[in-house]
Short mmCIF file of N, CA and C and ligand atoms in Angstrom, two decimals:
data_model
loop_
_atom_site.label_atom_id
_atom_site.label_comp_id
_atom_site.label_asym_id
_atom_site.label_seq_id
_atom_site.Cartn_x
_atom_site.Cartn_y
_atom_site.Cartn_z
N MET A 1 19.19 -57.85 -3.81
CA MET A 1 19.63 -59.07 -4.75
C MET A 1 21.08 -59.44 -4.50
N PRO A 2 21.56 -60.54 -4.70
CA PRO A 2 23.26 -60.41 -4.74
C PRO A 2 23.56 -60.41 -6.18
N LYS A 3 24.71 -60.04 -6.45
CA LYS A 3 25.30 -59.43 -7.63
C LYS A 3 25.59 -61.15 -8.43
N GLN A 4 25.03 -60.99 -9.39
CA GLN A 4 25.12 -62.11 -10.40
C GLN A 4 25.78 -61.98 -11.78
N GLU A 5 26.40 -62.91 -12.26
CA GLU A 5 27.26 -62.72 -13.61
C GLU A 5 26.09 -62.89 -14.64
N GLY A 6 25.63 -62.32 -15.47
CA GLY A 6 24.79 -62.45 -16.74
C GLY A 6 23.22 -62.82 -16.05
N ARG A 7 22.37 -63.35 -17.09
CA ARG A 7 21.05 -63.76 -16.93
C ARG A 7 21.09 -65.17 -16.11
N VAL A 8 20.48 -65.16 -14.98
CA VAL A 8 20.29 -66.74 -14.56
C VAL A 8 18.67 -66.80 -14.31
N ALA A 9 18.43 -68.14 -14.93
CA ALA A 9 17.07 -68.93 -14.98
C ALA A 9 16.86 -69.97 -13.75
N ILE A 10 15.94 -69.89 -13.36
CA ILE A 10 15.71 -71.20 -12.30
C ILE A 10 14.79 -72.08 -12.98
N TYR A 11 14.94 -73.46 -12.79
CA TYR A 11 14.07 -74.50 -13.50
C TYR A 11 13.81 -75.21 -12.39
N PRO A 12 12.57 -74.78 -11.76
CA PRO A 12 12.07 -75.44 -10.48
C PRO A 12 11.24 -76.91 -10.74
N GLY A 13 11.23 -77.54 -10.00
CA GLY A 13 10.23 -78.99 -10.05
C GLY A 13 10.39 -79.91 -9.19
N SER A 14 9.76 -81.11 -9.44
CA SER A 14 10.08 -82.20 -8.56
C SER A 14 10.89 -82.99 -9.19
N PHE A 15 11.01 -83.17 -10.44
CA PHE A 15 11.87 -84.29 -11.00
C PHE A 15 12.15 -85.54 -10.41
N ASP A 16 10.93 -86.09 -10.35
CA ASP A 16 11.09 -87.45 -9.51
C ASP A 16 10.56 -88.56 -10.67
N PRO A 17 11.42 -88.95 -11.81
CA PRO A 17 12.80 -88.45 -11.86
C PRO A 17 12.90 -87.59 -12.92
N ILE A 18 13.92 -87.28 -13.23
CA ILE A 18 14.34 -86.52 -14.32
C ILE A 18 13.91 -87.11 -15.64
N THR A 19 13.33 -86.42 -16.62
CA THR A 19 12.81 -87.24 -18.00
C THR A 19 13.85 -86.69 -19.23
N LEU A 20 13.51 -87.09 -20.26
CA LEU A 20 14.47 -86.37 -21.49
C LEU A 20 13.41 -85.33 -22.12
N GLY A 21 12.15 -85.17 -21.38
CA GLY A 21 11.50 -83.81 -21.56
C GLY A 21 12.16 -82.79 -20.85
N HIS A 22 12.45 -83.05 -19.74
CA HIS A 22 13.09 -81.92 -18.62
C HIS A 22 14.51 -81.59 -19.35
N LEU A 23 15.19 -82.79 -19.81
CA LEU A 23 16.47 -82.29 -20.53
C LEU A 23 16.63 -81.62 -21.75
N ASP A 24 15.71 -82.03 -22.18
CA ASP A 24 15.32 -81.16 -23.49
C ASP A 24 15.26 -79.39 -23.33
N LEU A 25 14.47 -79.38 -22.34
CA LEU A 25 14.19 -78.08 -21.82
C LEU A 25 15.32 -77.12 -21.31
N ILE A 26 16.15 -77.89 -20.36
CA ILE A 26 17.12 -77.73 -19.95
C ILE A 26 18.50 -77.18 -20.91
N GLU A 27 18.51 -77.96 -22.03
CA GLU A 27 19.44 -77.72 -22.87
C GLU A 27 19.19 -76.46 -23.95
N ARG A 28 17.95 -76.34 -24.14
CA ARG A 28 17.21 -75.17 -24.88
C ARG A 28 17.39 -73.90 -24.16
N CYS A 29 17.06 -74.05 -22.58
CA CYS A 29 17.49 -72.72 -21.69
C CYS A 29 18.66 -72.55 -21.64
N SER A 30 19.74 -73.32 -21.42
CA SER A 30 21.09 -72.94 -21.46
C SER A 30 21.50 -72.17 -22.61
N LYS A 31 20.89 -72.31 -23.52
CA LYS A 31 21.29 -71.65 -24.86
C LYS A 31 20.82 -70.13 -24.99
N LEU A 32 19.56 -70.19 -24.11
CA LEU A 32 19.12 -68.70 -23.92
C LEU A 32 19.67 -67.72 -22.94
N THR A 33 20.02 -68.39 -21.98
CA THR A 33 20.64 -67.57 -20.77
C THR A 33 22.17 -67.90 -20.38
N ASP A 34 22.65 -67.15 -19.70
CA ASP A 34 24.06 -67.43 -19.15
C ASP A 34 24.15 -68.60 -18.07
N LYS A 35 23.11 -68.80 -17.21
CA LYS A 35 23.06 -69.81 -16.18
C LYS A 35 21.82 -70.36 -15.97
N VAL A 36 21.74 -71.63 -15.93
CA VAL A 36 20.46 -72.35 -15.63
C VAL A 36 20.64 -72.89 -14.10
N ILE A 37 19.66 -72.81 -13.11
CA ILE A 37 19.93 -73.49 -11.95
C ILE A 37 18.50 -74.56 -11.88
N VAL A 38 19.14 -75.68 -12.30
CA VAL A 38 17.69 -76.75 -11.64
C VAL A 38 17.64 -76.92 -10.44
N ALA A 39 16.23 -76.59 -9.82
CA ALA A 39 16.18 -76.43 -8.23
C ALA A 39 14.79 -77.33 -8.11
N ILE A 40 15.04 -78.34 -7.21
CA ILE A 40 14.37 -79.46 -6.67
C ILE A 40 13.54 -78.69 -5.55
N LEU A 41 12.33 -79.06 -5.36
CA LEU A 41 11.66 -78.44 -4.37
C LEU A 41 11.54 -79.64 -3.25
N ARG A 42 11.99 -79.39 -1.98
CA ARG A 42 11.89 -80.17 -0.99
C ARG A 42 10.51 -80.02 -0.43
N ASN A 43 9.74 -80.92 -0.90
CA ASN A 43 8.40 -80.88 -0.42
C ASN A 43 8.17 -82.08 0.33
N GLU A 44 7.72 -81.85 1.96
CA GLU A 44 7.22 -82.84 2.99
C GLU A 44 6.07 -83.58 2.56
N ASP A 45 5.15 -82.71 1.80
CA ASP A 45 3.54 -83.74 1.74
C ASP A 45 3.80 -84.49 0.60
N LYS A 46 4.39 -84.38 -0.56
CA LYS A 46 4.54 -85.41 -1.51
C LYS A 46 5.28 -86.65 -1.17
N GLN A 47 4.91 -87.70 -1.76
CA GLN A 47 5.56 -88.99 -1.49
C GLN A 47 6.20 -89.52 -2.58
N PRO A 48 7.56 -88.93 -2.78
CA PRO A 48 8.39 -89.14 -3.82
C PRO A 48 9.24 -90.55 -3.81
N LEU A 49 9.42 -90.89 -5.16
CA LEU A 49 10.13 -92.22 -4.98
C LEU A 49 11.41 -92.29 -4.99
N PHE A 50 12.11 -91.27 -5.36
CA PHE A 50 13.45 -90.79 -4.99
C PHE A 50 13.62 -89.65 -3.99
N THR A 51 14.49 -89.65 -2.98
CA THR A 51 14.69 -88.74 -2.45
C THR A 51 15.51 -87.73 -2.79
N VAL A 52 15.25 -86.38 -2.42
CA VAL A 52 15.74 -85.14 -2.92
C VAL A 52 17.31 -85.28 -3.23
N GLU A 53 18.03 -85.84 -2.47
CA GLU A 53 19.45 -86.21 -2.97
C GLU A 53 19.58 -87.20 -3.88
N GLU A 54 18.85 -87.96 -4.04
CA GLU A 54 18.93 -89.22 -4.91
C GLU A 54 18.54 -88.37 -6.35
N ARG A 55 17.60 -87.49 -6.44
CA ARG A 55 17.27 -86.67 -7.66
C ARG A 55 18.36 -85.78 -8.00
N MET A 56 19.14 -85.22 -6.84
CA MET A 56 20.03 -84.51 -7.33
C MET A 56 21.11 -85.08 -7.97
N GLU A 57 21.29 -86.29 -7.36
CA GLU A 57 22.61 -87.18 -8.10
C GLU A 57 22.33 -87.40 -9.60
N MET A 58 21.04 -87.87 -9.70
CA MET A 58 20.63 -88.08 -11.24
C MET A 58 20.81 -87.06 -12.00
N LEU A 59 20.28 -85.77 -11.41
CA LEU A 59 20.15 -84.51 -12.25
C LEU A 59 21.84 -84.06 -12.56
N ASP A 60 22.81 -84.10 -11.52
CA ASP A 60 23.95 -83.94 -11.69
C ASP A 60 24.90 -85.05 -12.81
N GLU A 61 24.44 -86.13 -12.51
CA GLU A 61 24.98 -86.96 -14.01
C GLU A 61 24.57 -86.58 -15.09
N VAL A 62 23.36 -85.92 -15.46
CA VAL A 62 22.81 -85.88 -16.80
C VAL A 62 23.03 -84.49 -17.45
N ILE A 63 23.55 -83.33 -16.35
CA ILE A 63 23.74 -82.06 -16.68
C ILE A 63 25.32 -81.74 -17.01
N ARG A 64 25.87 -82.86 -16.53
CA ARG A 64 27.56 -82.60 -16.98
C ARG A 64 28.14 -81.80 -18.26
N ALA A 65 27.12 -82.37 -19.30
CA ALA A 65 27.57 -81.63 -20.57
C ALA A 65 27.14 -80.24 -20.82
N TYR A 66 26.23 -79.78 -20.00
CA TYR A 66 26.12 -78.17 -19.99
C TYR A 66 26.87 -77.59 -18.88
N PRO A 67 27.84 -76.77 -19.37
CA PRO A 67 28.69 -76.07 -18.39
C PRO A 67 28.05 -74.92 -17.64
N ASN A 68 27.01 -74.48 -18.08
CA ASN A 68 26.26 -73.38 -17.51
C ASN A 68 24.92 -73.85 -16.50
N VAL A 69 24.96 -74.93 -16.50
CA VAL A 69 23.87 -75.52 -15.72
C VAL A 69 24.21 -76.20 -14.44
N SER A 70 23.53 -75.84 -13.47
CA SER A 70 23.96 -76.48 -12.04
C SER A 70 22.52 -77.04 -11.39
N VAL A 71 22.69 -77.71 -10.22
CA VAL A 71 21.63 -78.22 -9.62
C VAL A 71 21.48 -77.69 -8.10
N ASP A 72 20.31 -77.72 -7.72
CA ASP A 72 20.11 -77.28 -6.17
C ASP A 72 18.69 -77.72 -5.56
N SER A 73 18.38 -77.35 -4.40
CA SER A 73 17.13 -77.71 -3.91
C SER A 73 16.80 -76.63 -3.29
N PHE A 74 15.49 -76.50 -2.96
CA PHE A 74 14.98 -75.17 -2.14
C PHE A 74 13.53 -75.74 -1.56
N ASP A 75 13.40 -74.99 -0.73
CA ASP A 75 12.03 -74.87 0.31
C ASP A 75 11.59 -73.64 0.14
N GLY A 76 10.23 -73.10 0.60
CA GLY A 76 9.80 -72.14 0.90
C GLY A 76 9.39 -71.27 -0.52
N LEU A 77 9.09 -70.11 -0.58
CA LEU A 77 8.74 -69.45 -1.64
C LEU A 77 9.69 -69.42 -2.83
N LEU A 78 9.25 -70.17 -4.03
CA LEU A 78 10.12 -70.25 -5.34
C LEU A 78 10.58 -68.60 -5.63
N VAL A 79 9.85 -67.69 -5.89
CA VAL A 79 10.51 -66.41 -6.10
C VAL A 79 11.55 -65.91 -4.92
N ASP A 80 11.21 -66.43 -3.64
CA ASP A 80 12.44 -65.91 -2.67
C ASP A 80 13.60 -66.53 -2.97
N TYR A 81 13.60 -67.82 -3.19
CA TYR A 81 14.59 -68.46 -3.54
C TYR A 81 15.29 -67.96 -4.72
N ALA A 82 14.51 -67.88 -6.05
CA ALA A 82 15.18 -67.39 -6.93
C ALA A 82 15.68 -65.81 -6.92
N SER A 83 15.05 -64.92 -6.01
CA SER A 83 15.80 -63.82 -5.88
C SER A 83 16.96 -63.93 -5.07
N GLU A 84 17.09 -64.90 -3.95
CA GLU A 84 18.38 -65.06 -3.48
C GLU A 84 19.47 -65.65 -4.20
N ARG A 85 19.28 -66.32 -5.63
CA ARG A 85 20.17 -66.92 -6.23
C ARG A 85 20.60 -65.66 -7.50
N GLY A 86 19.90 -64.65 -7.10
CA GLY A 86 20.00 -63.60 -8.34
C GLY A 86 19.22 -63.96 -9.83
N ALA A 87 18.22 -64.61 -9.49
CA ALA A 87 17.79 -65.02 -11.05
C ALA A 87 16.61 -63.97 -11.24
N THR A 88 16.52 -63.78 -12.55
CA THR A 88 15.43 -62.79 -13.02
C THR A 88 14.38 -63.67 -13.75
N MET A 89 14.59 -65.02 -14.07
CA MET A 89 13.88 -66.03 -14.98
C MET A 89 13.46 -67.10 -14.13
N ILE A 90 12.07 -67.61 -14.14
CA ILE A 90 11.74 -68.87 -13.94
C ILE A 90 11.29 -69.50 -15.16
N LEU A 91 11.98 -70.65 -15.36
CA LEU A 91 11.72 -71.50 -16.48
C LEU A 91 10.59 -72.54 -16.20
N ARG A 92 9.61 -72.73 -17.00
CA ARG A 92 8.46 -73.80 -17.02
C ARG A 92 8.23 -74.13 -18.31
N GLY A 93 7.88 -75.53 -18.64
CA GLY A 93 7.55 -76.39 -19.94
C GLY A 93 6.06 -76.38 -20.11
N ILE A 94 5.54 -76.39 -20.98
CA ILE A 94 4.08 -76.25 -21.11
C ILE A 94 4.17 -77.68 -22.37
N ARG A 95 3.33 -78.62 -22.03
CA ARG A 95 3.31 -79.78 -23.26
C ARG A 95 1.91 -79.60 -23.75
N ALA A 96 0.64 -79.64 -22.92
CA ALA A 96 -0.58 -79.68 -23.35
C ALA A 96 -1.41 -78.67 -22.48
N LEU A 97 -2.78 -78.09 -23.08
CA LEU A 97 -3.51 -77.27 -22.40
C LEU A 97 -3.62 -77.29 -20.86
N THR A 98 -3.78 -78.56 -20.57
CA THR A 98 -3.68 -78.84 -18.94
C THR A 98 -2.60 -78.31 -18.27
N ASP A 99 -1.58 -78.11 -18.82
CA ASP A 99 -0.11 -77.45 -18.19
C ASP A 99 -0.57 -76.12 -18.17
N TYR A 100 -1.09 -75.58 -19.41
CA TYR A 100 -0.99 -73.92 -18.96
C TYR A 100 -2.23 -73.62 -18.17
N GLU A 101 -3.25 -74.47 -17.78
CA GLU A 101 -4.23 -74.31 -16.52
C GLU A 101 -3.36 -74.38 -15.20
N TYR A 102 -2.49 -75.34 -15.19
CA TYR A 102 -1.78 -75.60 -14.04
C TYR A 102 -0.76 -74.25 -13.64
N GLU A 103 -0.06 -74.16 -14.76
CA GLU A 103 0.70 -73.12 -14.90
C GLU A 103 0.57 -71.53 -14.49
N LEU A 104 -0.64 -71.43 -15.24
CA LEU A 104 -1.07 -69.87 -15.21
C LEU A 104 -1.27 -69.24 -13.80
N PRO A 105 -1.83 -69.83 -12.86
CA PRO A 105 -1.99 -69.14 -11.52
C PRO A 105 -0.67 -69.09 -10.62
N MET A 106 0.23 -70.11 -10.90
CA MET A 106 1.28 -70.06 -10.65
C MET A 106 2.08 -68.67 -10.99
N ALA A 107 2.51 -68.84 -12.10
CA ALA A 107 3.00 -67.62 -13.00
C ALA A 107 2.46 -66.19 -12.46
N LEU A 108 1.25 -66.07 -12.36
CA LEU A 108 0.62 -64.81 -11.95
C LEU A 108 0.98 -64.56 -10.32
N MET A 109 0.88 -65.45 -9.60
CA MET A 109 1.24 -65.48 -8.27
C MET A 109 2.64 -65.13 -7.91
N ASN A 110 3.27 -65.87 -8.65
CA ASN A 110 4.56 -65.28 -8.61
C ASN A 110 4.74 -64.13 -9.05
N ARG A 111 4.50 -63.37 -10.32
CA ARG A 111 4.57 -62.12 -10.48
C ARG A 111 4.09 -61.13 -9.51
N ARG A 112 2.88 -61.15 -8.96
CA ARG A 112 2.53 -60.59 -7.90
C ARG A 112 3.43 -60.30 -6.69
N LEU A 113 4.14 -61.63 -6.32
CA LEU A 113 4.85 -61.89 -5.05
C LEU A 113 6.34 -60.84 -5.67
N ARG A 114 7.01 -61.03 -6.78
CA ARG A 114 7.85 -60.33 -7.20
C ARG A 114 8.00 -60.05 -8.39
N PRO A 115 7.31 -58.82 -9.17
CA PRO A 115 7.08 -58.68 -10.21
C PRO A 115 8.54 -58.56 -11.14
N GLU A 116 9.51 -58.35 -10.42
CA GLU A 116 10.80 -58.45 -11.40
C GLU A 116 11.36 -59.61 -12.04
N ILE A 117 10.73 -60.74 -11.63
CA ILE A 117 11.08 -62.01 -12.04
C ILE A 117 9.96 -62.47 -12.97
N GLU A 118 10.34 -62.97 -14.14
CA GLU A 118 9.49 -63.26 -15.13
C GLU A 118 9.46 -64.99 -15.19
N THR A 119 8.32 -65.37 -15.60
CA THR A 119 8.10 -66.72 -15.77
C THR A 119 8.53 -66.98 -17.48
N ILE A 120 9.12 -67.88 -17.60
CA ILE A 120 9.05 -67.91 -18.99
C ILE A 120 8.91 -69.30 -19.37
N PHE A 121 7.93 -69.72 -20.59
CA PHE A 121 7.42 -70.77 -20.68
C PHE A 121 8.24 -71.18 -22.11
N LEU A 122 8.78 -72.41 -22.25
CA LEU A 122 9.09 -73.13 -23.32
C LEU A 122 8.10 -74.20 -23.61
N MET A 123 7.67 -74.42 -24.92
CA MET A 123 7.09 -75.35 -25.32
C MET A 123 7.79 -76.74 -25.56
N ALA A 124 7.31 -77.84 -24.98
CA ALA A 124 7.91 -79.17 -24.85
C ALA A 124 8.18 -79.49 -26.22
N GLY A 125 9.64 -80.27 -26.23
CA GLY A 125 9.78 -80.73 -27.73
C GLY A 125 8.85 -81.71 -28.42
N GLU A 126 8.31 -81.84 -29.56
CA GLU A 126 7.35 -82.32 -30.20
C GLU A 126 7.53 -84.16 -29.69
N ALA A 127 9.03 -84.24 -29.58
CA ALA A 127 9.16 -85.99 -29.39
C ALA A 127 9.00 -86.43 -27.82
N TYR A 128 8.76 -85.18 -27.18
CA TYR A 128 8.66 -85.37 -25.78
C TYR A 128 7.74 -85.02 -24.97
N ALA A 129 6.36 -84.31 -25.69
CA ALA A 129 5.24 -83.68 -25.17
C ALA A 129 4.44 -84.73 -24.50
N PHE A 130 4.37 -85.95 -24.61
CA PHE A 130 3.56 -87.02 -23.99
C PHE A 130 4.34 -87.38 -22.73
N ILE A 131 5.71 -87.02 -22.43
CA ILE A 131 6.26 -87.76 -21.46
C ILE A 131 6.12 -86.85 -20.02
N SER A 132 5.79 -87.77 -18.89
CA SER A 132 5.74 -87.11 -17.52
C SER A 132 6.39 -88.13 -16.38
N SER A 133 7.18 -87.62 -15.44
CA SER A 133 7.84 -88.58 -14.48
C SER A 133 6.68 -89.74 -14.06
N ARG A 134 5.43 -89.14 -13.99
CA ARG A 134 4.12 -90.00 -13.43
C ARG A 134 3.84 -91.10 -14.06
N LEU A 135 3.93 -90.64 -15.66
CA LEU A 135 3.65 -92.00 -16.37
C LEU A 135 4.72 -93.04 -16.72
N VAL A 136 6.02 -92.35 -16.62
CA VAL A 136 7.29 -93.23 -16.61
C VAL A 136 7.07 -94.08 -15.32
N LYS A 137 6.93 -93.84 -14.48
CA LYS A 137 6.76 -94.70 -13.15
C LYS A 137 5.66 -95.77 -13.70
N GLU A 138 4.50 -95.06 -13.92
CA GLU A 138 3.48 -96.03 -14.09
C GLU A 138 3.70 -97.06 -15.08
N VAL A 139 4.59 -96.63 -16.02
CA VAL A 139 4.62 -97.95 -17.04
C VAL A 139 5.65 -98.77 -16.58
N ILE A 140 6.73 -98.31 -15.97
CA ILE A 140 7.78 -99.33 -15.49
C ILE A 140 7.22 -100.35 -14.56
N ARG A 141 6.32 -99.70 -13.54
CA ARG A 141 5.50 -100.77 -12.63
C ARG A 141 4.74 -101.92 -13.12
N LEU A 142 4.17 -101.32 -14.33
CA LEU A 142 3.30 -102.52 -14.97
C LEU A 142 4.13 -103.28 -16.30
N GLY A 143 5.38 -103.22 -16.14
CA GLY A 143 6.05 -103.95 -16.76
C GLY A 143 6.35 -103.40 -18.33
N GLY A 144 6.09 -102.00 -18.55
CA GLY A 144 6.23 -101.85 -19.87
C GLY A 144 7.69 -101.09 -20.18
N ASN A 145 7.92 -100.62 -21.26
CA ASN A 145 9.38 -100.16 -22.11
C ASN A 145 9.63 -98.73 -21.91
N ILE A 146 10.60 -98.29 -20.99
CA ILE A 146 10.86 -96.78 -20.85
C ILE A 146 11.85 -96.43 -21.55
N SER A 147 12.64 -97.24 -22.27
CA SER A 147 13.75 -96.78 -23.00
C SER A 147 13.31 -95.56 -23.53
N GLY A 148 14.28 -94.54 -23.96
CA GLY A 148 14.12 -93.27 -24.90
C GLY A 148 12.93 -92.35 -24.16
N LEU A 149 12.61 -92.66 -22.89
CA LEU A 149 12.04 -91.55 -22.48
C LEU A 149 12.59 -90.74 -21.23
N VAL A 150 13.64 -91.49 -20.50
CA VAL A 150 14.50 -90.94 -19.72
C VAL A 150 15.89 -91.34 -19.82
N PRO A 151 16.89 -90.36 -19.36
CA PRO A 151 18.13 -90.73 -19.43
C PRO A 151 18.66 -92.15 -19.39
N PRO A 152 19.66 -92.83 -19.67
CA PRO A 152 19.73 -94.31 -19.37
C PRO A 152 20.25 -94.50 -17.91
N THR A 153 20.79 -93.68 -17.39
CA THR A 153 21.20 -93.60 -16.13
C THR A 153 20.08 -93.44 -15.21
N VAL A 154 19.20 -92.87 -15.44
CA VAL A 154 17.78 -92.79 -14.58
C VAL A 154 17.05 -94.21 -14.79
N GLU A 155 17.06 -94.68 -16.24
CA GLU A 155 16.40 -95.73 -16.48
C GLU A 155 16.71 -96.87 -15.38
N VAL A 156 18.18 -97.15 -15.22
CA VAL A 156 18.66 -98.17 -14.38
C VAL A 156 18.18 -98.19 -13.11
N ARG A 157 18.41 -96.70 -12.54
CA ARG A 157 17.99 -96.25 -11.18
C ARG A 157 16.51 -96.65 -11.16
N LEU A 158 15.47 -96.55 -11.91
CA LEU A 158 14.20 -96.70 -11.98
C LEU A 158 13.81 -98.14 -11.84
N LYS A 159 14.65 -98.91 -12.65
CA LYS A 159 14.19 -100.32 -12.59
C LYS A 159 14.95 -100.85 -11.25
N ASN A 160 15.89 -100.54 -10.68
CA ASN A 160 16.50 -101.10 -9.42
C ASN A 160 15.59 -100.67 -8.35
N ARG A 161 14.94 -99.42 -8.59
CA ARG A 161 14.38 -99.18 -7.19
C ARG A 161 12.41 -99.89 -7.40
N ILE A 162 12.11 -99.69 -8.49
CA ILE A 162 10.72 -100.19 -8.76
C ILE A 162 10.65 -101.73 -8.87
N LEU A 163 11.48 -102.31 -9.78
CA LEU A 163 11.47 -103.78 -9.90
C LEU A 163 12.44 -104.63 -9.10
N GLY A 164 13.14 -103.81 -8.61
CA GLY A 164 14.49 -104.43 -7.46
C GLY A 164 13.70 -104.44 -6.26
N GLU A 165 12.87 -103.82 -5.93
CA GLU A 165 12.04 -103.98 -4.77
C GLU A 165 11.01 -105.21 -4.49
N ARG A 166 10.66 -105.55 -5.82
CA ARG A 166 9.57 -106.77 -6.11
C ARG A 166 10.71 -108.00 -5.94
N ALA A 167 11.78 -107.96 -6.38
CA ALA A 167 12.79 -109.32 -6.34
C ALA A 167 12.92 -109.91 -5.03
O1 LIG B 201 7.44 -80.31 -11.21
P1 LIG B 201 6.26 -79.52 -10.21
O2 LIG B 201 5.77 -80.44 -9.03
O3 LIG B 201 4.94 -79.24 -11.25
O4 LIG B 201 6.66 -78.05 -9.89
C1 LIG B 201 6.04 -77.27 -9.14
C2 LIG B 201 6.83 -76.21 -8.42
C3 LIG B 201 8.15 -76.86 -7.78
C4 LIG B 201 7.09 -75.34 -9.67
C5 LIG B 201 5.63 -75.53 -7.32
O5 LIG B 201 5.40 -76.20 -6.67
C6 LIG B 201 6.37 -74.44 -6.49
O6 LIG B 201 7.07 -73.39 -7.01
N1 LIG B 201 6.27 -74.39 -5.24
C7 LIG B 201 7.47 -73.61 -4.50
C8 LIG B 201 6.41 -72.96 -3.51
C9 LIG B 201 5.81 -71.52 -3.96
O7 LIG B 201 6.45 -70.64 -4.14
N2 LIG B 201 4.21 -71.52 -3.93
C10 LIG B 201 3.47 -70.41 -4.10
C11 LIG B 201 3.86 -69.81 -5.67
S1 LIG B 201 2.67 -70.59 -7.01
#
């Protein structure tokens, strides 16, 4: 494991796109650890709305306020990537019971693969517990209002991508 200064947490996910729920988690984790790396999975199977590079740009724009947070992408096993980056923690958020059911096998598998890396769960902020990237995209596609659910820069990009394509 490479030498790293302090405690490093990896916050992995699709972030297609980042929501205010994700950002709340990033902010809270940044206070608990020395460094947070938000890591986007490069997944060829999924059909994302935004490319990995676009998602990284959006994340870069919103994490500027947090000096100990950076953005990266990865493929392959998450725990191997975490180990390469000198991380000892994987951060995930829990909103409802369904999240727990999705997260538990991943956390246990990751622990089996590399027991030295802990998965840390933070409960979603109560104001954000209903937000998901999938629902945000659905609402905007159907003409609903998504302000207050994603950062303003992301709202602009979503409107351009989804509504702009129709114009
Ligand atoms: O935001 P998402 O899409 O729910 O994030 C899922 C993610 C990226 C955390 C998960 O798919 C993942 O860790 N993928 C990497 C592949 C891996 O390590 N798989 C085996 C352990 S479960």
